[in-house]
Amino acid sequence: QEAPTATASIRDENSVCASLLRLLGPDQDLCDFTFIIGEQRERLPAVRAIVAVRSAPLRSMLFDGRFQQCKQELELPQWGPRAFRHMLEFLHAGVADVDAEIVLELMQLADFLQVEELKSHCKEFLSDNLSPETVATLLAEAVRFNDEPLRKRCTEFFLANARVALKSPAFCILPEWLLCGV
C-alpha cells in the first residue's frame, strides 16, 4: 500500500479580499481575461484586477499596451498548468491546497511573479517535508534564492541522510562548487 502523499494547505488568512472571494466561489462569469499556460495551451480564466494587485510583474504584463491588442489573453508557455492554476487560486482566494509534487514549481512561479506570501508558504512546506529525493533540488533553489536558513536546513538534512540522498539524480546536476560546500 502506498504511503499517502503530503499536501500543503497554503492560506493567506489575513486577506479581507480572500475571505470575500472564498464566499463567492469560483465564478467564471466574473473573470475578464484568460491566461494561456504551458505547451498544452491550457486556458485559465482570472480576474485581471485581482491578479494585478497581488503580483507586480503580472500588473506590468496585464496593463502593458501590447496586452490590449491580445484580446484579453496572456500566454505564459514556460509554466505548467497545474502550478499556475494553484497560483491563481492563491491570488484570487488566498488559498491553495496542493500536493507535494507541485510545490517546488509553485514556489518557482511565486518567485517569478513576486508573490512573496505564496513563496514563503511553499518554502516552509518543502523545508518541513524534505526527503532524500528532494534535498538536492531544494538546496539548489535555496542557493538561487540566497536563502541561508533554507540552505543550512538542506545541508544538515543531506549530511544526516547522505547515503540515500546521493542516489538522487538531482545530485548529479549540482555544480561542483555547491557540492564542495556541503
Tab-separated table of N, CA and C in Angstrom:
chain	number	residue	atom	x	y	z
A	1	GLN	N	0.848	-1.187	0.000
A	1	GLN	CA	0.000	0.000	0.000
A	1	GLN	C	0.881	1.234	0.000
A	2	GLU	N	0.562	2.195	-0.872
A	2	GLU	CA	1.358	3.409	-0.992
A	2	GLU	C	1.133	4.325	0.196
A	3	ALA	N	2.211	4.994	0.601
A	3	ALA	CA	2.100	5.988	1.664
A	3	ALA	C	1.322	7.186	1.125
A	4	PRO	N	0.521	7.820	1.973
A	4	PRO	CA	-0.225	8.993	1.494
A	4	PRO	C	0.724	10.110	1.086
A	5	THR	N	0.365	10.806	0.025
A	5	THR	CA	1.165	11.919	-0.473
A	5	THR	C	0.938	13.129	0.423
A	6	ALA	N	2.024	13.803	0.769
A	6	ALA	CA	1.911	15.008	1.585
A	6	ALA	C	1.205	16.096	0.785
A	7	THR	N	0.424	16.885	1.474
A	7	THR	CA	-0.235	18.017	0.827
A	7	THR	C	0.038	19.265	1.637
A	8	ALA	N	-0.036	20.395	0.974
A	8	ALA	CA	0.161	21.682	1.631
A	8	ALA	C	-1.136	22.461	1.512
A	9	SER	N	-1.595	22.972	2.625
A	9	SER	CA	-2.749	23.856	2.613
A	9	SER	C	-2.218	25.262	2.835
A	10	ILE	N	-2.109	26.010	1.764
A	10	ILE	CA	-1.488	27.328	1.796
A	10	ILE	C	-2.585	28.369	1.905
A	11	ARG	N	-2.544	29.179	2.963
A	11	ARG	CA	-3.624	30.119	3.216
A	11	ARG	C	-3.101	31.496	3.570
A	12	ASP	N	-3.745	32.493	3.031
A	12	ASP	CA	-3.488	33.889	3.356
A	12	ASP	C	-4.696	34.346	4.168
A	13	GLU	N	-4.717	33.961	5.435
A	13	GLU	CA	-5.894	34.153	6.283
A	13	GLU	C	-6.229	35.616	6.562
A	14	ASN	N	-5.255	36.511	6.444
A	14	ASN	CA	-5.473	37.902	6.815
A	14	ASN	C	-6.082	38.745	5.703
A	15	SER	N	-6.247	38.191	4.551
A	15	SER	CA	-6.743	38.957	3.418
A	15	SER	C	-8.266	39.061	3.448
A	16	VAL	N	-8.778	40.278	3.589
A	16	VAL	CA	-10.222	40.503	3.560
A	16	VAL	C	-10.764	40.119	2.195
A	17	CYS	N	-10.029	40.488	1.169
A	17	CYS	CA	-10.426	40.139	-0.195
A	17	CYS	C	-10.523	38.622	-0.335
A	18	ALA	N	-9.560	37.913	0.224
A	18	ALA	CA	-9.578	36.456	0.140
A	18	ALA	C	-10.811	35.887	0.821
A	19	SER	N	-11.167	36.432	1.968
A	19	SER	CA	-12.358	35.955	2.675
A	19	SER	C	-13.606	36.143	1.829
A	20	LEU	N	-13.737	37.303	1.208
A	20	LEU	CA	-14.900	37.563	0.358
A	20	LEU	C	-14.917	36.655	-0.871
A	21	LEU	N	-13.766	36.449	-1.470
A	21	LEU	CA	-13.704	35.614	-2.667
A	21	LEU	C	-13.970	34.141	-2.358
A	22	ARG	N	-13.584	33.682	-1.172
A	22	ARG	CA	-13.906	32.303	-0.786
A	22	ARG	C	-15.412	32.119	-0.706
A	23	LEU	N	-16.124	33.163	-0.245
A	23	LEU	CA	-17.582	33.095	-0.173
A	23	LEU	C	-18.202	33.045	-1.562
A	24	LEU	N	-17.628	33.763	-2.507
A	24	LEU	CA	-18.158	33.779	-3.869
A	24	LEU	C	-17.940	32.460	-4.592
A	25	GLY	N	-16.834	31.802	-4.287
A	25	GLY	CA	-16.502	30.579	-5.006
A	25	GLY	C	-15.981	30.902	-6.387
A	26	PRO	N	-15.607	29.874	-7.126
A	26	PRO	CA	-15.056	30.110	-8.464
A	26	PRO	C	-16.166	30.454	-9.454
A	27	ASP	N	-16.336	31.727	-9.723
A	27	ASP	CA	-17.393	32.187	-10.628
A	27	ASP	C	-16.743	32.703	-11.904
A	28	GLN	N	-16.760	31.887	-12.953
A	28	GLN	CA	-16.092	32.274	-14.192
A	28	GLN	C	-16.770	33.449	-14.879
A	29	ASP	N	-18.001	33.756	-14.513
A	29	ASP	CA	-18.672	34.922	-15.090
A	29	ASP	C	-17.972	36.220	-14.690
A	30	LEU	N	-17.268	36.193	-13.549
A	30	LEU	CA	-16.575	37.392	-13.076
A	30	LEU	C	-15.206	37.573	-13.735
A	31	CYS	N	-14.694	36.540	-14.352
A	31	CYS	CA	-13.372	36.591	-14.964
A	31	CYS	C	-13.414	37.446	-16.231
A	32	ASP	N	-12.381	38.276	-16.365
A	32	ASP	CA	-12.374	39.194	-17.506
A	32	ASP	C	-11.185	39.007	-18.449
A	33	PHE	N	-10.373	37.996	-18.226
A	33	PHE	CA	-9.317	37.656	-19.169
A	33	PHE	C	-8.865	36.226	-18.919
A	34	THR	N	-8.023	35.735	-19.805
A	34	THR	CA	-7.597	34.339	-19.755
A	34	THR	C	-6.084	34.240	-19.912
A	35	PHE	N	-5.487	33.441	-19.039
A	35	PHE	CA	-4.086	33.065	-19.215
A	35	PHE	C	-4.070	31.824	-20.101
A	36	ILE	N	-3.105	31.749	-21.000
A	36	ILE	CA	-2.896	30.551	-21.800
A	36	ILE	C	-1.553	29.990	-21.349
A	37	ILE	N	-1.601	28.809	-20.720
A	37	ILE	CA	-0.457	28.316	-19.963
A	37	ILE	C	0.088	27.010	-20.530
A	38	GLY	N	1.407	26.927	-20.550
A	38	GLY	CA	2.107	25.697	-20.893
A	38	GLY	C	2.067	25.349	-22.369
A	39	GLU	N	2.799	24.287	-22.682
A	39	GLU	CA	2.830	23.796	-24.058
A	39	GLU	C	1.459	23.301	-24.499
A	40	GLN	N	0.652	22.854	-23.519
A	40	GLN	CA	-0.688	22.361	-23.819
A	40	GLN	C	-1.656	23.506	-24.113
A	41	ARG	N	-1.208	24.732	-23.834
A	41	ARG	CA	-2.016	25.942	-24.061
A	41	ARG	C	-3.352	25.869	-23.317
A	42	GLU	N	-3.271	25.456	-22.070
A	42	GLU	CA	-4.480	25.377	-21.255
A	42	GLU	C	-4.976	26.782	-20.928
A	43	ARG	N	-6.260	26.972	-21.051
A	43	ARG	CA	-6.882	28.284	-20.826
A	43	ARG	C	-7.356	28.358	-19.373
A	44	LEU	N	-6.821	29.350	-18.644
A	44	LEU	CA	-7.175	29.539	-17.233
A	44	LEU	C	-7.740	30.948	-17.049
A	45	PRO	N	-9.035	31.050	-16.738
A	45	PRO	CA	-9.654	32.365	-16.567
A	45	PRO	C	-9.249	33.001	-15.241
A	46	ALA	N	-9.270	34.337	-15.207
A	46	ALA	CA	-8.888	35.063	-13.998
A	46	ALA	C	-9.541	36.444	-14.002
A	47	VAL	N	-9.488	37.070	-12.826
A	47	VAL	CA	-9.956	38.451	-12.685
A	47	VAL	C	-8.709	39.335	-12.733
A	48	ARG	N	-8.621	40.100	-13.783
A	48	ARG	CA	-7.438	40.901	-14.071
A	48	ARG	C	-7.033	41.792	-12.899
A	49	ALA	N	-7.972	42.510	-12.311
A	49	ALA	CA	-7.654	43.443	-11.227
A	49	ALA	C	-7.076	42.719	-10.011
A	50	ILE	N	-7.594	41.548	-9.703
A	50	ILE	CA	-7.122	40.820	-8.515
A	50	ILE	C	-5.690	40.344	-8.710
A	51	VAL	N	-5.396	39.712	-9.833
A	51	VAL	CA	-4.034	39.224	-10.029
A	51	VAL	C	-3.052	40.387	-10.178
A	52	ALA	N	-3.504	41.503	-10.740
A	52	ALA	CA	-2.632	42.670	-10.889
A	52	ALA	C	-2.272	43.277	-9.538
A	53	VAL	N	-3.204	43.275	-8.605
A	53	VAL	CA	-2.947	43.821	-7.275
A	53	VAL	C	-1.987	42.932	-6.490
A	54	ARG	N	-2.052	41.630	-6.699
A	54	ARG	CA	-1.261	40.694	-5.902
A	54	ARG	C	0.123	40.413	-6.485
A	55	SER	N	0.375	40.789	-7.754
A	55	SER	CA	1.662	40.494	-8.377
A	55	SER	C	2.102	41.662	-9.264
A	56	ALA	N	3.207	42.306	-8.875
A	56	ALA	CA	3.718	43.434	-9.671
A	56	ALA	C	4.096	43.025	-11.100
A	57	PRO	N	4.769	41.889	-11.303
A	57	PRO	CA	5.068	41.509	-12.695
A	57	PRO	C	3.799	41.257	-13.519
A	58	LEU	N	2.795	40.634	-12.918
A	58	LEU	CA	1.544	40.433	-13.658
A	58	LEU	C	0.876	41.769	-13.954
A	59	ARG	N	0.931	42.685	-13.005
A	59	ARG	CA	0.368	44.020	-13.249
A	59	ARG	C	1.038	44.654	-14.461
A	60	SER	N	2.360	44.562	-14.523
A	60	SER	CA	3.084	45.125	-15.668
A	60	SER	C	2.667	44.457	-16.969
A	61	MET	N	2.552	43.129	-16.940
A	61	MET	CA	2.163	42.412	-18.157
A	61	MET	C	0.730	42.725	-18.570
A	62	LEU	N	-0.164	42.776	-17.599
A	62	LEU	CA	-1.591	42.919	-17.902
A	62	LEU	C	-1.980	44.327	-18.320
A	63	PHE	N	-1.218	45.295	-17.881
A	63	PHE	CA	-1.564	46.668	-18.221
A	63	PHE	C	-0.603	47.274	-19.237
A	64	ASP	N	0.197	46.409	-19.842
A	64	ASP	CA	1.082	46.799	-20.930
A	64	ASP	C	0.226	47.062	-22.168
A	65	GLY	N	0.599	48.019	-22.981
A	65	GLY	CA	-0.164	48.358	-24.181
A	65	GLY	C	-0.338	47.192	-25.135
A	66	ARG	N	0.668	46.310	-25.200
A	66	ARG	CA	0.570	45.147	-26.078
A	66	ARG	C	-0.526	44.197	-25.632
A	67	PHE	N	-0.778	44.140	-24.320
A	67	PHE	CA	-1.828	43.250	-23.815
A	67	PHE	C	-3.189	43.666	-24.363
A	68	GLN	N	-3.408	44.940	-24.491
A	68	GLN	CA	-4.685	45.437	-25.001
A	68	GLN	C	-4.963	44.910	-26.407
A	69	GLN	N	-3.913	44.616	-27.158
A	69	GLN	CA	-4.062	44.126	-28.524
A	69	GLN	C	-4.220	42.605	-28.574
A	70	CYS	N	-4.119	41.936	-27.432
A	70	CYS	CA	-4.145	40.467	-27.404
A	70	CYS	C	-5.525	39.900	-27.121
A	71	LYS	N	-6.547	40.709	-27.174
A	71	LYS	CA	-7.922	40.251	-26.976
A	71	LYS	C	-8.119	39.556	-25.632
A	72	GLN	N	-7.586	40.181	-24.597
A	72	GLN	CA	-7.785	39.726	-23.217
A	72	GLN	C	-7.206	38.345	-22.935
A	73	GLU	N	-6.094	38.030	-23.568
A	73	GLU	CA	-5.408	36.768	-23.310
A	73	GLU	C	-3.919	37.044	-23.127
A	74	LEU	N	-3.311	36.274	-22.234
A	74	LEU	CA	-1.879	36.410	-21.995
A	74	LEU	C	-1.270	35.011	-21.991
A	75	GLU	N	-0.296	34.783	-22.851
A	75	GLU	CA	0.349	33.477	-22.946
A	75	GLU	C	1.601	33.443	-22.085
A	76	LEU	N	1.701	32.393	-21.265
A	76	LEU	CA	2.885	32.130	-20.458
A	76	LEU	C	3.236	30.652	-20.636
A	77	PRO	N	3.879	30.308	-21.736
A	77	PRO	CA	4.117	28.897	-22.057
A	77	PRO	C	5.168	28.210	-21.193
A	78	GLN	N	5.964	28.974	-20.450
A	78	GLN	CA	7.049	28.381	-19.678
A	78	GLN	C	6.588	27.723	-18.379
A	79	TRP	N	5.327	27.913	-17.994
A	79	TRP	CA	4.828	27.368	-16.728
A	79	TRP	C	3.849	26.236	-16.966
A	80	GLY	N	3.798	25.316	-16.007
A	80	GLY	CA	2.857	24.203	-16.087
A	80	GLY	C	1.472	24.643	-15.639
A	81	PRO	N	0.436	24.108	-16.261
A	81	PRO	CA	-0.935	24.489	-15.904
A	81	PRO	C	-1.318	24.176	-14.457
A	82	ARG	N	-0.852	23.048	-13.917
A	82	ARG	CA	-1.221	22.706	-12.528
A	82	ARG	C	-0.707	23.744	-11.545
A	83	ALA	N	0.570	24.104	-11.662
A	83	ALA	CA	1.147	25.095	-10.745
A	83	ALA	C	0.470	26.449	-10.942
A	84	PHE	N	0.234	26.826	-12.192
A	84	PHE	CA	-0.370	28.126	-12.454
A	84	PHE	C	-1.803	28.179	-11.925
A	85	ARG	N	-2.540	27.090	-12.051
A	85	ARG	CA	-3.904	27.038	-11.522
A	85	ARG	C	-3.897	27.259	-10.000
A	86	HIS	N	-2.947	26.609	-9.307
A	86	HIS	CA	-2.848	26.792	-7.856
A	86	HIS	C	-2.435	28.215	-7.493
A	87	MET	N	-1.549	28.797	-8.298
A	87	MET	CA	-1.152	30.177	-8.056
A	87	MET	C	-2.348	31.109	-8.215
A	88	LEU	N	-3.171	30.874	-9.242
A	88	LEU	CA	-4.378	31.691	-9.421
A	88	LEU	C	-5.352	31.512	-8.265
A	89	GLU	N	-5.480	30.280	-7.769
A	89	GLU	CA	-6.331	30.046	-6.586
A	89	GLU	C	-5.853	30.917	-5.431
A	90	PHE	N	-4.547	30.918	-5.213
A	90	PHE	CA	-3.994	31.700	-4.108
A	90	PHE	C	-4.205	33.193	-4.326
A	91	LEU	N	-3.955	33.670	-5.541
A	91	LEU	CA	-4.121	35.098	-5.817
A	91	LEU	C	-5.576	35.530	-5.655
A	92	HIS	N	-6.506	34.714	-6.116
A	92	HIS	CA	-7.922	35.079	-6.059
A	92	HIS	C	-8.535	34.882	-4.684
A	93	ALA	N	-8.193	33.793	-4.007
A	93	ALA	CA	-8.903	33.460	-2.770
A	93	ALA	C	-8.011	33.319	-1.548
A	94	GLY	N	-6.708	33.462	-1.723
A	94	GLY	CA	-5.811	33.352	-0.578
A	94	GLY	C	-5.629	31.929	-0.090
A	95	VAL	N	-6.058	30.948	-0.887
A	95	VAL	CA	-5.991	29.542	-0.500
A	95	VAL	C	-5.532	28.721	-1.690
A	96	ALA	N	-4.677	27.739	-1.428
A	96	ALA	CA	-4.292	26.783	-2.459
A	96	ALA	C	-3.950	25.472	-1.771
A	97	ASP	N	-4.740	24.454	-2.012
A	97	ASP	CA	-4.455	23.120	-1.478
A	97	ASP	C	-3.744	22.335	-2.559
A	98	VAL	N	-2.449	22.089	-2.354
A	98	VAL	CA	-1.616	21.494	-3.390
A	98	VAL	C	-0.968	20.217	-2.892
A	99	ASP	N	-0.637	19.333	-3.826
A	99	ASP	CA	0.094	18.127	-3.439
A	99	ASP	C	1.588	18.400	-3.504
A	100	ALA	N	2.347	17.573	-2.822
A	100	ALA	CA	3.784	17.788	-2.688
A	100	ALA	C	4.500	17.827	-4.033
A	101	GLU	N	3.982	17.130	-5.026
A	101	GLU	CA	4.641	17.050	-6.328
A	101	GLU	C	4.722	18.398	-7.045
A	102	ILE	N	3.843	19.320	-6.721
A	102	ILE	CA	3.760	20.572	-7.468
A	102	ILE	C	4.306	21.770	-6.679
A	103	VAL	N	4.619	21.579	-5.395
A	103	VAL	CA	5.005	22.706	-4.540
A	103	VAL	C	6.286	23.393	-5.019
A	104	LEU	N	7.264	22.637	-5.494
A	104	LEU	CA	8.508	23.253	-5.952
A	104	LEU	C	8.253	24.164	-7.155
A	105	GLU	N	7.505	23.677	-8.137
A	105	GLU	CA	7.207	24.524	-9.297
A	105	GLU	C	6.374	25.732	-8.877
A	106	LEU	N	5.465	25.534	-7.935
A	106	LEU	CA	4.649	26.641	-7.439
A	106	LEU	C	5.528	27.686	-6.745
A	107	MET	N	6.529	27.234	-5.997
A	107	MET	CA	7.450	28.169	-5.339
A	107	MET	C	8.245	28.953	-6.387
A	108	GLN	N	8.698	28.277	-7.444
A	108	GLN	CA	9.443	28.954	-8.502
A	108	GLN	C	8.556	29.963	-9.228
A	109	LEU	N	7.311	29.598	-9.450
A	109	LEU	CA	6.351	30.503	-10.088
A	109	LEU	C	6.076	31.707	-9.196
A	110	ALA	N	5.895	31.456	-7.899
A	110	ALA	CA	5.666	32.553	-6.954
A	110	ALA	C	6.872	33.493	-6.914
A	111	ASP	N	8.062	32.937	-7.021
A	111	ASP	CA	9.265	33.764	-7.055
A	111	ASP	C	9.274	34.612	-8.331
A	112	PHE	N	8.998	34.001	-9.458
A	112	PHE	CA	8.983	34.695	-10.741
A	112	PHE	C	7.954	35.826	-10.757
A	113	LEU	N	6.790	35.571	-10.170
A	113	LEU	CA	5.707	36.561	-10.178
A	113	LEU	C	5.692	37.437	-8.913
A	114	GLN	N	6.711	37.279	-8.083
A	114	GLN	CA	6.885	38.081	-6.862
A	114	GLN	C	5.662	38.024	-5.943
A	115	VAL	N	5.167	36.818	-5.715
A	115	VAL	CA	4.077	36.596	-4.770
A	115	VAL	C	4.740	36.020	-3.517
A	116	GLU	N	5.265	36.932	-2.691
A	116	GLU	CA	6.123	36.533	-1.578
A	116	GLU	C	5.418	35.655	-0.546
A	117	GLU	N	4.129	35.923	-0.259
A	117	GLU	CA	3.431	35.095	0.729
A	117	GLU	C	3.362	33.645	0.274
A	118	LEU	N	3.052	33.444	-0.978
A	118	LEU	CA	2.955	32.091	-1.530
A	118	LEU	C	4.327	31.427	-1.552
A	119	LYS	N	5.324	32.156	-1.971
A	119	LYS	CA	6.689	31.623	-1.996
A	119	LYS	C	7.119	31.192	-0.592
A	120	SER	N	6.822	32.007	0.399
A	120	SER	CA	7.179	31.695	1.777
A	120	SER	C	6.476	30.424	2.269
A	121	HIS	N	5.194	30.295	1.979
A	121	HIS	CA	4.446	29.092	2.371
A	121	HIS	C	5.030	27.845	1.705
A	122	CYS	N	5.371	27.956	0.432
A	122	CYS	CA	5.944	26.821	-0.300
A	122	CYS	C	7.297	26.421	0.282
A	123	LYS	N	8.159	27.412	0.561
A	123	LYS	CA	9.473	27.120	1.141
A	123	LYS	C	9.325	26.431	2.488
A	124	GLU	N	8.397	26.904	3.290
A	124	GLU	CA	8.166	26.288	4.604
A	124	GLU	C	7.720	24.840	4.448
A	125	PHE	N	6.781	24.593	3.544
A	125	PHE	CA	6.311	23.231	3.323
A	125	PHE	C	7.444	22.326	2.853
A	126	LEU	N	8.218	22.789	1.870
A	126	LEU	CA	9.309	21.978	1.338
A	126	LEU	C	10.377	21.710	2.400
A	127	SER	N	10.673	22.705	3.206
A	127	SER	CA	11.656	22.539	4.277
A	127	SER	C	11.172	21.534	5.315
A	128	ASP	N	9.883	21.591	5.631
A	128	ASP	CA	9.314	20.676	6.629
A	128	ASP	C	9.142	19.259	6.091
A	129	ASN	N	9.176	19.093	4.777
A	129	ASN	CA	8.937	17.787	4.161
A	129	ASN	C	10.107	17.335	3.287
A	130	LEU	N	11.321	17.676	3.709
A	130	LEU	CA	12.498	17.255	2.958
A	130	LEU	C	12.578	15.736	2.889
A	131	SER	N	13.094	15.251	1.781
A	131	SER	CA	13.332	13.818	1.621
A	131	SER	C	14.667	13.668	0.893
A	132	PRO	N	15.244	12.474	0.942
A	132	PRO	CA	16.492	12.265	0.200
A	132	PRO	C	16.341	12.551	-1.298
A	133	GLU	N	15.136	12.385	-1.829
A	133	GLU	CA	14.897	12.623	-3.252
A	133	GLU	C	14.770	14.115	-3.584
A	134	THR	N	14.378	14.928	-2.619
A	134	THR	CA	14.135	16.344	-2.901
A	134	THR	C	15.207	17.291	-2.377
A	135	VAL	N	16.073	16.824	-1.505
A	135	VAL	CA	17.007	17.728	-0.834
A	135	VAL	C	17.959	18.425	-1.809
A	136	ALA	N	18.439	17.737	-2.829
A	136	ALA	CA	19.378	18.366	-3.776
A	136	ALA	C	18.701	19.492	-4.554
A	137	THR	N	17.497	19.243	-5.021
A	137	THR	CA	16.772	20.258	-5.782
A	137	THR	C	16.481	21.471	-4.917
A	138	LEU	N	16.045	21.229	-3.680
A	138	LEU	CA	15.733	22.344	-2.792
A	138	LEU	C	16.998	23.089	-2.374
A	139	LEU	N	18.098	22.387	-2.245
A	139	LEU	CA	19.371	23.049	-1.948
A	139	LEU	C	19.739	24.002	-3.079
A	140	ALA	N	19.586	23.563	-4.311
A	140	ALA	CA	19.884	24.430	-5.459
A	140	ALA	C	18.975	25.659	-5.458
A	141	GLU	N	17.709	25.472	-5.120
A	141	GLU	CA	16.778	26.606	-5.049
A	141	GLU	C	17.142	27.544	-3.906
A	142	ALA	N	17.573	26.999	-2.778
A	142	ALA	CA	17.977	27.833	-1.642
A	142	ALA	C	19.153	28.727	-2.030
A	143	VAL	N	20.083	28.176	-2.802
A	143	VAL	CA	21.221	28.967	-3.282
A	143	VAL	C	20.733	30.035	-4.254
A	144	ARG	N	19.847	29.650	-5.163
A	144	ARG	CA	19.328	30.613	-6.154
A	144	ARG	C	18.583	31.756	-5.464
A	145	PHE	N	17.828	31.435	-4.401
A	145	PHE	CA	17.069	32.457	-3.668
A	145	PHE	C	17.937	33.203	-2.656
A	146	ASN	N	19.212	32.768	-2.501
A	146	ASN	CA	20.098	33.338	-1.496
A	146	ASN	C	19.462	33.233	-0.111
A	147	ASP	N	18.894	32.064	0.180
A	147	ASP	CA	18.176	31.800	1.433
A	147	ASP	C	19.066	30.936	2.327
A	148	GLU	N	19.846	31.600	3.182
A	148	GLU	CA	20.811	30.893	4.014
A	148	GLU	C	20.159	29.923	5.010
A	149	PRO	N	19.047	30.272	5.678
A	149	PRO	CA	18.425	29.292	6.582
A	149	PRO	C	17.966	28.023	5.847
A	150	LEU	N	17.392	28.178	4.660
A	150	LEU	CA	16.954	27.011	3.896
A	150	LEU	C	18.160	26.207	3.416
A	151	ARG	N	19.195	26.894	3.006
A	151	ARG	CA	20.415	26.198	2.575
A	151	ARG	C	21.000	25.388	3.724
A	152	LYS	N	21.029	25.982	4.900
A	152	LYS	CA	21.567	25.283	6.073
A	152	LYS	C	20.707	24.064	6.411
A	153	ARG	N	19.392	24.225	6.358
A	153	ARG	CA	18.472	23.105	6.640
A	153	ARG	C	18.691	21.955	5.656
A	154	CYS	N	18.839	22.283	4.380
A	154	CYS	CA	19.081	21.267	3.356
A	154	CYS	C	20.424	20.570	3.563
A	155	THR	N	21.447	21.347	3.884
A	155	THR	CA	22.778	20.773	4.115
A	155	THR	C	22.757	19.822	5.303
A	156	GLU	N	22.124	20.228	6.401
A	156	GLU	CA	22.023	19.364	7.581
A	156	GLU	C	21.263	18.079	7.255
A	157	PHE	N	20.169	18.217	6.523
A	157	PHE	CA	19.387	17.041	6.149
A	157	PHE	C	20.214	16.114	5.268
A	158	PHE	N	20.920	16.696	4.310
A	158	PHE	CA	21.754	15.882	3.427
A	158	PHE	C	22.797	15.109	4.219
A	159	LEU	N	23.491	15.792	5.119
A	159	LEU	CA	24.543	15.134	5.886
A	159	LEU	C	23.977	13.991	6.740
A	160	ALA	N	22.780	14.158	7.243
A	160	ALA	CA	22.155	13.117	8.050
A	160	ALA	C	21.626	11.955	7.199
A	161	ASN	N	21.416	12.189	5.905
A	161	ASN	CA	20.824	11.179	5.027
A	161	ASN	C	21.657	10.968	3.760
A	162	ALA	N	22.967	11.178	3.851
A	162	ALA	CA	23.834	11.202	2.672
A	162	ALA	C	23.798	9.904	1.871
A	163	ARG	N	23.769	8.784	2.550
A	163	ARG	CA	23.817	7.503	1.832
A	163	ARG	C	22.667	7.379	0.831
A	164	VAL	N	21.475	7.768	1.229
A	164	VAL	CA	20.312	7.675	0.351
A	164	VAL	C	20.236	8.890	-0.575
A	165	ALA	N	20.543	10.075	-0.046
A	165	ALA	CA	20.415	11.303	-0.830
A	165	ALA	C	21.355	11.328	-2.032
A	166	LEU	N	22.534	10.729	-1.906
A	166	LEU	CA	23.490	10.721	-3.014
A	166	LEU	C	22.998	9.908	-4.210
A	167	LYS	N	22.013	9.056	-4.005
A	167	LYS	CA	21.457	8.253	-5.100
A	167	LYS	C	20.450	9.040	-5.931
A	168	SER	N	20.092	10.229	-5.454
A	168	SER	CA	19.133	11.060	-6.186
A	168	SER	C	19.771	11.600	-7.455
A	169	PRO	N	19.075	11.491	-8.601
A	169	PRO	CA	19.617	12.046	-9.849
A	169	PRO	C	19.889	13.549	-9.760
A	170	ALA	N	19.179	14.240	-8.888
A	170	ALA	CA	19.364	15.689	-8.770
A	170	ALA	C	20.774	16.053	-8.302
A	171	PHE	N	21.422	15.182	-7.522
A	171	PHE	CA	22.764	15.493	-7.060
A	171	PHE	C	23.770	15.487	-8.201
A	172	CYS	N	23.477	14.742	-9.232
A	172	CYS	CA	24.395	14.670	-10.385
A	172	CYS	C	24.473	15.986	-11.143
A	173	ILE	N	23.460	16.821	-11.025
A	173	ILE	CA	23.457	18.072	-11.790
A	173	ILE	C	23.818	19.292	-10.947
A	174	LEU	N	24.089	19.085	-9.653
A	174	LEU	CA	24.520	20.211	-8.816
A	174	LEU	C	25.920	20.653	-9.227
A	175	PRO	N	26.174	21.946	-9.221
A	175	PRO	CA	27.528	22.432	-9.563
A	175	PRO	C	28.549	21.944	-8.533
A	176	GLU	N	29.770	21.737	-9.001
A	176	GLU	CA	30.834	21.217	-8.134
A	176	GLU	C	31.068	22.113	-6.924
A	177	TRP	N	31.046	23.432	-7.128
A	177	TRP	CA	31.299	24.359	-6.014
A	177	TRP	C	30.249	24.191	-4.912
A	178	LEU	N	29.010	23.857	-5.292
A	178	LEU	CA	27.955	23.674	-4.295
A	178	LEU	C	28.158	22.363	-3.555
A	179	LEU	N	28.529	21.317	-4.280
A	179	LEU	CA	28.793	20.026	-3.652
A	179	LEU	C	29.951	20.120	-2.664
A	180	CYS	N	30.995	20.884	-3.014
A	180	CYS	CA	32.136	21.047	-2.112
A	180	CYS	C	31.731	21.786	-0.841
A	181	GLY	N	30.752	22.658	-0.949
A	181	GLY	CA	30.267	23.411	0.215
A	181	GLY	C	29.450	22.561	1.172
A	182	VAL	N	28.911	21.466	0.677
A	182	VAL	CA	28.124	20.568	1.516
A	182	VAL	C	29.067	19.716	2.303
